[in-house]
Coordinates of C-alpha atoms in Angstrom, one line a residue:
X6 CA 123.2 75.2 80.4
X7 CA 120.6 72.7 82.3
X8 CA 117.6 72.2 79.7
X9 CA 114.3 73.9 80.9
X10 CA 111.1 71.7 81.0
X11 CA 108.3 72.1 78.5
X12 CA 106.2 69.4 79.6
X13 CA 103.7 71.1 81.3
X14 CA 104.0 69.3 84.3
X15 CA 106.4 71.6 86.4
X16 CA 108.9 74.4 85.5
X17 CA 112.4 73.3 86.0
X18 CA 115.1 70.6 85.0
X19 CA 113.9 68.4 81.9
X20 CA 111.6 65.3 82.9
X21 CA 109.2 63.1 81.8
X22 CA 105.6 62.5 83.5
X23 CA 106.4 59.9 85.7
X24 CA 110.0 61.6 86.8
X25 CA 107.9 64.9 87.9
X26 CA 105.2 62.7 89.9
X27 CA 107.9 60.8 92.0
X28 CA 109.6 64.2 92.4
X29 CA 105.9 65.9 93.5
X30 CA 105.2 62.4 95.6
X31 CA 108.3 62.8 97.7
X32 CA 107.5 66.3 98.3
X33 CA 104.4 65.8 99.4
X34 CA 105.4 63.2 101.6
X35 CA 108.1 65.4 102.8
X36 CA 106.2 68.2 103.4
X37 CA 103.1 66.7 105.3
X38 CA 105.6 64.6 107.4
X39 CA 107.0 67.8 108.5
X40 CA 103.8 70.0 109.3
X41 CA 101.6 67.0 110.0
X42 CA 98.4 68.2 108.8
X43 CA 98.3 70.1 105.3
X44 CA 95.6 70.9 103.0
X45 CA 95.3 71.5 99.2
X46 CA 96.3 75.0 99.1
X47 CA 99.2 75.5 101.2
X48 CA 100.4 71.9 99.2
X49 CA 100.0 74.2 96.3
X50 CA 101.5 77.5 97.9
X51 CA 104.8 75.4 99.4
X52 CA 105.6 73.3 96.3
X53 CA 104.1 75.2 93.0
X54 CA 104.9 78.8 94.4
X55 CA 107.7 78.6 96.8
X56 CA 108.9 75.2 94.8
X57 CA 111.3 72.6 95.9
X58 CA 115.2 72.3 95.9
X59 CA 116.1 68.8 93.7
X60 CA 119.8 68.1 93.0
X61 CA 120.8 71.8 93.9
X62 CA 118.1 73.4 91.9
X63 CA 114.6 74.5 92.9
X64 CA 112.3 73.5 90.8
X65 CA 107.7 73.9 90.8
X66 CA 105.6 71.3 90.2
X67 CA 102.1 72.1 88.4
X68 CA 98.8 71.7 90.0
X69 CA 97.7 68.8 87.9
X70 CA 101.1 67.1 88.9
X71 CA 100.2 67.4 93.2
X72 CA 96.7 66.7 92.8
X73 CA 98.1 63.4 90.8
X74 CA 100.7 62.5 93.3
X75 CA 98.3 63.2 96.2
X76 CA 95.6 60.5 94.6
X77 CA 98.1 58.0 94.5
X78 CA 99.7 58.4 97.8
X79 CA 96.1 57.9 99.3
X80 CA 95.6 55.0 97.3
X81 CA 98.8 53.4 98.8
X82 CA 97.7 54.8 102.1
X83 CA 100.9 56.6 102.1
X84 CA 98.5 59.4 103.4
X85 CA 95.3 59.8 105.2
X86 CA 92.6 62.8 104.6
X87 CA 90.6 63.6 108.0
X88 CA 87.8 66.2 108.3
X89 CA 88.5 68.6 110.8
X90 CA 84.9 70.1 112.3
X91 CA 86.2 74.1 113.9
X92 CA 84.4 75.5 116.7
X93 CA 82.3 77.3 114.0
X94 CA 81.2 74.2 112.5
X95 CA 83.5 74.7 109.5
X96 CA 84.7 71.2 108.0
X97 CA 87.8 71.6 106.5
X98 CA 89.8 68.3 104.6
X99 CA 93.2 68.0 105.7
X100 CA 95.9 65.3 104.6
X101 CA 97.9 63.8 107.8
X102 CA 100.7 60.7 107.8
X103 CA 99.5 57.9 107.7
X104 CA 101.7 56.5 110.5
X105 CA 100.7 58.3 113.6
X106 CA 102.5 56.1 115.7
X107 CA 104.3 58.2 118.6
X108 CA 103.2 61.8 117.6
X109 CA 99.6 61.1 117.6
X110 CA 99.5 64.0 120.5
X111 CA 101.3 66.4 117.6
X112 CA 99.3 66.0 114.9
X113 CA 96.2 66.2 116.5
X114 CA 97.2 69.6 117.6
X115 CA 98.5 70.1 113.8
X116 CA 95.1 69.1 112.5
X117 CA 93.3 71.9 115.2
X118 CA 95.5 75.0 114.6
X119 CA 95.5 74.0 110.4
X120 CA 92.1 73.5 111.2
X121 CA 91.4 77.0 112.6
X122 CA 93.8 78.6 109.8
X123 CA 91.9 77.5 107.0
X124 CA 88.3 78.4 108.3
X125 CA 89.6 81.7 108.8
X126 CA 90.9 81.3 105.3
X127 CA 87.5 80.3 103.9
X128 CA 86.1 83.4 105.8
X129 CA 88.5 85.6 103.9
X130 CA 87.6 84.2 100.9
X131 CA 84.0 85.6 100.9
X132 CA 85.8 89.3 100.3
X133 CA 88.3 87.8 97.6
X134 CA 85.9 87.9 94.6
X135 CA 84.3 92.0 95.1
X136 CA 88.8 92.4 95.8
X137 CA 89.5 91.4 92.6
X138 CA 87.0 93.5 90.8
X139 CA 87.9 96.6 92.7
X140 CA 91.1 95.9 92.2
X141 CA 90.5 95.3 88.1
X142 CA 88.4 98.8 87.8
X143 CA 90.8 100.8 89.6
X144 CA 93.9 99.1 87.2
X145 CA 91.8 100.2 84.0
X146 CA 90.9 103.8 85.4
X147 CA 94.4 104.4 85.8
X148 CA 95.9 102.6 82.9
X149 CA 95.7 106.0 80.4
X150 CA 93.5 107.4 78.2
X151 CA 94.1 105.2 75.3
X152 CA 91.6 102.4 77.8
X153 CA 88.0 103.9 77.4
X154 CA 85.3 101.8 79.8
X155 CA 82.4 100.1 78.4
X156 CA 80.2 101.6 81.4
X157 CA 80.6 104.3 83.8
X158 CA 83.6 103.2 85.6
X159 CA 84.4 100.3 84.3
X160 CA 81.8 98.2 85.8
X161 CA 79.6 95.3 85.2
X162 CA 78.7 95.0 81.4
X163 CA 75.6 93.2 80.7
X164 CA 74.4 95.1 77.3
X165 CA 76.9 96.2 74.7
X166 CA 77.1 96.5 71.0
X167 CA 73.5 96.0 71.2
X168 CA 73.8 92.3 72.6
X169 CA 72.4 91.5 75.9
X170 CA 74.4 89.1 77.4
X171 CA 73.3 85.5 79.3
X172 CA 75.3 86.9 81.6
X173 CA 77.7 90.1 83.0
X174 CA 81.0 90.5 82.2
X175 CA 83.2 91.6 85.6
X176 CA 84.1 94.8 82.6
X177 CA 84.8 95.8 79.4
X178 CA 86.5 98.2 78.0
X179 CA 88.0 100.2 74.3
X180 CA 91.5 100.2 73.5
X181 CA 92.6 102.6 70.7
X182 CA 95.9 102.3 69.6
X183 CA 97.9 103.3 66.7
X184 CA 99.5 101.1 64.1
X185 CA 103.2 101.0 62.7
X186 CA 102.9 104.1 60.2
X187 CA 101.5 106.1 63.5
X188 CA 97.7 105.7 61.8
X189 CA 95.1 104.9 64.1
X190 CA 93.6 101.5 64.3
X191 CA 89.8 101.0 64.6
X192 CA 89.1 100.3 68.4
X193 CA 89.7 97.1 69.8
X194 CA 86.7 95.5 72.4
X195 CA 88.1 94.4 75.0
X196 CA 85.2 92.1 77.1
X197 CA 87.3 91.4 80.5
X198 CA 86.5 88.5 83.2
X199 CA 88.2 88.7 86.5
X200 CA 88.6 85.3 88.7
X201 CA 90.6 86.4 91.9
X202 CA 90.8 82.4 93.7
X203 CA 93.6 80.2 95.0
X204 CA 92.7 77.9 91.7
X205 CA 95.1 77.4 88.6
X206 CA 93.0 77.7 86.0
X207 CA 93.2 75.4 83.0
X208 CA 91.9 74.6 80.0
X209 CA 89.6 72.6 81.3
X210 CA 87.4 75.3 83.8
X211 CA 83.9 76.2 83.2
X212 CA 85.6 80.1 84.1
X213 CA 87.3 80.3 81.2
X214 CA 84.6 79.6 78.8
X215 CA 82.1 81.7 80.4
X216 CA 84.2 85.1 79.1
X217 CA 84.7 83.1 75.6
X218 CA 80.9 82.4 75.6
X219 CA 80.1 85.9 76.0
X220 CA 82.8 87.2 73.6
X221 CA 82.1 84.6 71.1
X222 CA 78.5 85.6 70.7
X223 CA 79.8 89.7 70.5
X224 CA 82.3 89.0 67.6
X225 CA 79.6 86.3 65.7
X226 CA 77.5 90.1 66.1
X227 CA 79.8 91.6 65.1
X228 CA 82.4 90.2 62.8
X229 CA 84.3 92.6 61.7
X230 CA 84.7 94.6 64.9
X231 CA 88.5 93.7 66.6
X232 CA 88.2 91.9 69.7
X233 CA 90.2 90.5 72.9
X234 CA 88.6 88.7 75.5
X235 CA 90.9 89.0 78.6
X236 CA 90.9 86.5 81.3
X237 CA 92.8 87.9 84.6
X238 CA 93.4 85.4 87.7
X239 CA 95.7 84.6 90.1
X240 CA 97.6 82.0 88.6
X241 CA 97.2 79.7 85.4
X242 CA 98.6 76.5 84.1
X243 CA 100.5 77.2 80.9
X244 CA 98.6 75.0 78.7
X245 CA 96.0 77.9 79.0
X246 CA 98.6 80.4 78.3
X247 CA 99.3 78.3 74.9
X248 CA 95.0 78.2 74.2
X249 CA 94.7 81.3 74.4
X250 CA 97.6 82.5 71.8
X251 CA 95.7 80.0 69.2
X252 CA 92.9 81.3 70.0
X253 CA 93.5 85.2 70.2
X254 CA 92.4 86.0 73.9
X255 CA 94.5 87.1 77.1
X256 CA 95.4 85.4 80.0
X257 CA 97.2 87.9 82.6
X258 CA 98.0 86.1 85.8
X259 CA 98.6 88.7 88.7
X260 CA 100.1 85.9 91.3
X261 CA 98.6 87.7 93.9
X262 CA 95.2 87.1 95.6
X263 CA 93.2 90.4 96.7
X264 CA 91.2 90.4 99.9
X265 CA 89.6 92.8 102.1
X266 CA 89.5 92.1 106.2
X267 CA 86.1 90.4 107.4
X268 CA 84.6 91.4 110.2
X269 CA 86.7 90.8 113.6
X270 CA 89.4 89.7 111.2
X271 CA 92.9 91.6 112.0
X272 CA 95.9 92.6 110.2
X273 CA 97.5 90.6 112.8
X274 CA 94.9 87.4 111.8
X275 CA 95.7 87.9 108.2
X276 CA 99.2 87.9 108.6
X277 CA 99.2 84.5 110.3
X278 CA 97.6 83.1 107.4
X279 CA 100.2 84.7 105.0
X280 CA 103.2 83.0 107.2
X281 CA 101.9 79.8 108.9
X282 CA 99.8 78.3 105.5
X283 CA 102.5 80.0 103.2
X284 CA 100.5 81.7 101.0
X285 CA 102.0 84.8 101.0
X286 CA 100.8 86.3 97.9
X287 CA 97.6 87.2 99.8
X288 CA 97.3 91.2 99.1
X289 CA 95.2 93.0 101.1
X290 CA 92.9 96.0 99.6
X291 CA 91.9 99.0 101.6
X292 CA 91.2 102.2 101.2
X293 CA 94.9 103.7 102.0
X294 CA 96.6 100.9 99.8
X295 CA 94.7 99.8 97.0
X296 CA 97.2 97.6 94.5
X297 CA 96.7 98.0 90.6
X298 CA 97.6 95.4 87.3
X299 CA 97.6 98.7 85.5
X300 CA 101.2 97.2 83.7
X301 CA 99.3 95.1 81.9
X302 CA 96.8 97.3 80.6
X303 CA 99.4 100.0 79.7
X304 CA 101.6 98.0 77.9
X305 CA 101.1 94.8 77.0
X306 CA 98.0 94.9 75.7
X307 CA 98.8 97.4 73.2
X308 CA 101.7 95.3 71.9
X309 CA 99.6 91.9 72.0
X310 CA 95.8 93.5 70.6
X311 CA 96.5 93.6 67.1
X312 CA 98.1 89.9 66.6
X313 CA 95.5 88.4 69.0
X314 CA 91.8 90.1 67.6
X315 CA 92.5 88.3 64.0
X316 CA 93.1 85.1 65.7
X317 CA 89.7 85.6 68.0
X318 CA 87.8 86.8 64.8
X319 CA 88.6 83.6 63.0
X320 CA 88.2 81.1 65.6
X321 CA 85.2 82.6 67.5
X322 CA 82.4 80.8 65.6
X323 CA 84.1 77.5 66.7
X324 CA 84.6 78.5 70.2
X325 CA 80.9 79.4 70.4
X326 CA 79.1 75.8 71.3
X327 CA 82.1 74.3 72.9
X328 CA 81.4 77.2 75.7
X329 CA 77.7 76.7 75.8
X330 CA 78.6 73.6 76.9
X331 CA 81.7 73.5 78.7
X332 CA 80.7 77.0 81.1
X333 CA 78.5 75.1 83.4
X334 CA 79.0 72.7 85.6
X335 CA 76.9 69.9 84.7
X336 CA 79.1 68.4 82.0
X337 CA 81.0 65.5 83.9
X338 CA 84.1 65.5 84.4
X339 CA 85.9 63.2 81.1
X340 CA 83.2 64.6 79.0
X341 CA 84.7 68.0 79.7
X342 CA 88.5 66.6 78.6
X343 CA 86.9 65.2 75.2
X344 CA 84.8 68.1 74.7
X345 CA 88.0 70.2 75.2
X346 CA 90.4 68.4 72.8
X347 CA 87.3 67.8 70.5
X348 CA 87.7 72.3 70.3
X349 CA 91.3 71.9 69.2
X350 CA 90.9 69.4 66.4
X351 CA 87.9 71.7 64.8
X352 CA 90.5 74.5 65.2
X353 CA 93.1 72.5 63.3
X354 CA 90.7 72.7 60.3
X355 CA 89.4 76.5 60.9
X356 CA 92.9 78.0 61.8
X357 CA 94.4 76.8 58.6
X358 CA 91.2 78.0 56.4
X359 CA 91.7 81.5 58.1
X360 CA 95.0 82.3 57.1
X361 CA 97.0 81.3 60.0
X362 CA 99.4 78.2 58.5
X363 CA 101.2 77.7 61.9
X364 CA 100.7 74.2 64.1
X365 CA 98.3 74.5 66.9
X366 CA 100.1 74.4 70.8
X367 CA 99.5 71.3 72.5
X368 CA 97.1 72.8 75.0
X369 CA 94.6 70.1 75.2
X370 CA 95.7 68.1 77.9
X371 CA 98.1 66.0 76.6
X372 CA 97.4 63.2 79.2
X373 CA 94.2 62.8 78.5
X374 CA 93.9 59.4 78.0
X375 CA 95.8 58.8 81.4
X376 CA 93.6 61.3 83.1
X377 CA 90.7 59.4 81.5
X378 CA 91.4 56.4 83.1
X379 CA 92.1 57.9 86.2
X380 CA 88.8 59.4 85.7
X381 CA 86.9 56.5 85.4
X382 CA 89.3 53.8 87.6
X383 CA 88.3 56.7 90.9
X384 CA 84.6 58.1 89.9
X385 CA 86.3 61.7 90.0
X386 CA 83.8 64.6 91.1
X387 CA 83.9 68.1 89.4
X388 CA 85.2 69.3 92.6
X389 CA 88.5 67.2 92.1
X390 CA 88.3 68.6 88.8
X391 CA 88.2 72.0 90.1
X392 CA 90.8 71.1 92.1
X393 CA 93.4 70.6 89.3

C-alpha cells in the first residue's frame, strides 16, 4: 500500500517540500504551455481539484504549494504575468510562456478569450457572497427540528445573549441534542460564518478570525454556555482543519461555489466558465433548484458538538486578542505568520491547564521561517497572501 502524504503540501504519494514544488512547477509549466494564458484560479481548479497524474497516480497539490512554484517560475522567467484590459475595462492578470517565439499569434488570442472568461467570472462573483448565505439559511431551515435559529429565519445575528456584536454574524443558530444515557444536553450556540469564494482558506485569513472574534467575546460572556463557532467555505487547507479540532470550532467545506446569474448572464455563459476555466464546482442557485449543506447540520454536527464546545470553552479567552488583531487587514503580512504561531504556543500552555493532555496539531504553518524569508526577500502584499 503506497504511503499517503501528511505534509500539508498536497494530498497524494509521500514527499517532502521541495519534491511537491518540482512536482507543482512542472505542472504549472505544463499546464500554461498547453492553454497559453492561465490565471490563479483555474491553476488552482486544474491541479488542486481536478489534480495531476505522477508515476500512474493522480495526485493535488495545495494552494500554498502553486502559489510557491508560480513565484519561482517568474523569478527564473520561466513565466511571464501580462494584464489583460477587456472591452469593459476589466484588468485581469494572466500567466503566459515565457517563450512566445512562433505562437505569439495563439497566445495572444489565449490571453483575449481567458481574458473575456475571467471578467465574466469576476461579474459572477458579485452574486457568490448573498448565494452562499441563501444557500446556508435554507440548509439550517431544513436540517430538523433539533437546529433552532437565532433570528427569524436564520438570518443576520448582530445581538445575542445580550452581546452586541462589532460586527454580524452571516447566522446563528441552537442545537439541542441528547447525550449517551438519552438525557438532554443544555443547548449548544452555534454562531455560523459563511465565506462562499474561490479562496482556500488557511490559518492565516483575516475570515477565519472574524467568526472566532465574535464567538470568543460570546463564550468570555458567557462561560459556561456550550459553544461552536462554524466556519463554512468552499474549500480549506487542512492545517485549518487541524486548528480548529484544537481549538473546538468547525470547518465544513462544501467544495462547491454558489452563484446566481447577473444580468445578461446565460445558462449558456455560465456553462462556458464551468468547462473552458475548469472550475466546475460552480453551482448555480435559483428559485427551481436551490442546493442545501443540510448533511452537515443533520449529522455531523450532533456527533462533533459535544467534544468540540469544551475545547472552545477553554481556549476562547486566548483566541480573543489574537483575532482583534489578526481579523483585519492591516497587520502585514509575516506579522500575521508570527502572530499566528505566537496563538498556538499560548495554547500549548492553556490546553494542558484545561484538561486536555493531548499534543497540539501542527497547524501553524510549519514553513514559516521559509515563508518568512520569502516574505521579506519579494516585499509580499496581503493580496499574495490572500492568494495562498
Amino acid at each position: 500500500m503506497t504511503p499517503r502524504d501528511v505534509s500539508g503540501h498536497g494530498a497524494g504519494q509521500a514527499r517532502s517540500k521541495n519534491e511537491w514544488l518540482q512536482l507543482a512547477r512542472q505542472a504549472v509549466l505544463d499546464l500554461v504551455d498547453d492553454q497559453l494564458a492561465v490565471a490563479h484560479a483555474e491553476l488552482e481548479a486544474r491541479l488542486c481539484e481536478h489534480g495531476v497524474v505522477y508515476d500512474g497516480q493522480k495526485d493535488r497539490l495545495h494552494s500554498h504549494i502553486i502559489t510557491e512554484a508560480v513565484q519561482g517560475l517568474r523569478n527564473l522567467h520561466a513565466l511571464d504575468e501580462v494584464t489583460h484590459t477587456t472591452r469593459g475595462s476589466r484588468a485581469v492578470k494572466l500567466l503566459v510562456p515565457a517563450d512566445r517565439r512562433l505562437r505569439r499569434t495563439e497566445i495572444n488570442k489565449a490571453i483575449s478569450r481567458k481574458g473575456m472568461l475571467y471578467a465574466r467570472f469576476f461579474n459572477l462573483s458579485t452574486t457568490t457572497g448573498e448565494a452562499g448565505e441563501r444557500v446556508l439559511r435554507h440548509s439550517l431551515s431544513i436540517a430538523g427540528p433539533h437546529v433552532i435559529p437565532m433570528e427569524k429565519g436564520f438570518g443576520e445575528v448582530r445581538t445575542t445573549m445580550g452581546v452586541k456584536l462589532y460586527g454580524a454574524l452571516d447566522s446563528g443558530a441552537w442545537l439541542h441534542s441528547i447525550d449517551d444515557e438519552g438525557l438532554p444536553r443544555r443547548p449548544f450556540a452555534l454562531p455560523i460564518e459563511m465565506k462562499n469564494r474561490r479562496q482556500w482558506f488557511y490559518p492565516i485569513h483575516k475570515e477565519v478570525y472574524q467568526l472566532l472574534g465574535k464567538a470568543a467575546v460570546l463564550q468570555m460572556k458567557h462561560p459556561t454556555q456550550p459553544m461552536v463557532p462554524i466556519f463554512v467555505c468552499r474549500t480549506a487547507h487542512p492545517w485549518l482543519a487541524w486548528m480548529a479540532k484544537d481549538l473546538g470550532f468547525l470547518v465544513t467545506t462544501n467544495r462547491r461555489q454558489f452563484a446566481t446569474l447577473p444580468h445578461k448572464m446565460t445558462p449558456k455563459l455560465f456553462e462556458e466558465l464551468r468547462t473552458e476555466l475548469a472550475l466546475s464546482d460552480l453551482t448555480l442557485v435559483t428559485e427551481e433548484s436551490l442546493p442545501s449543506i443540510q448533511k452537515f447540520f443533520q449529522e455531523t454536527i450532533i456527533k462533533q458538538a459535544a467534544r468540540a464546545a469544551p475545547r472552545w470553552a477553554a481556549a476562547a479567552a486566548t483566541v480573543e486578542p489574537f483575532a482583534t488583531r489578526l481579523r483585519t487587514e492591516n497587520i502585514p503580512p509575516a506579522d500575521r505568520l508570527n502572530l499566528v504561531r505566537e496563538l498556538r504556543q499560548e495554547l500549548e500552555f492553556v490546553m494542558p491547564k484545561a484538561g486536555f493532555k493531548e499534543p497540539l496539531l501542527g497547524w501553524s504553518l510549519p514553513d514559516q521561517e521559509e515563508w518568512q524569508d520569502e516574505l521579506d526577500d519579494e516585499g509580499w502584499s496581503q493580496d499574495d497572501i490572500d492568494s495562498l
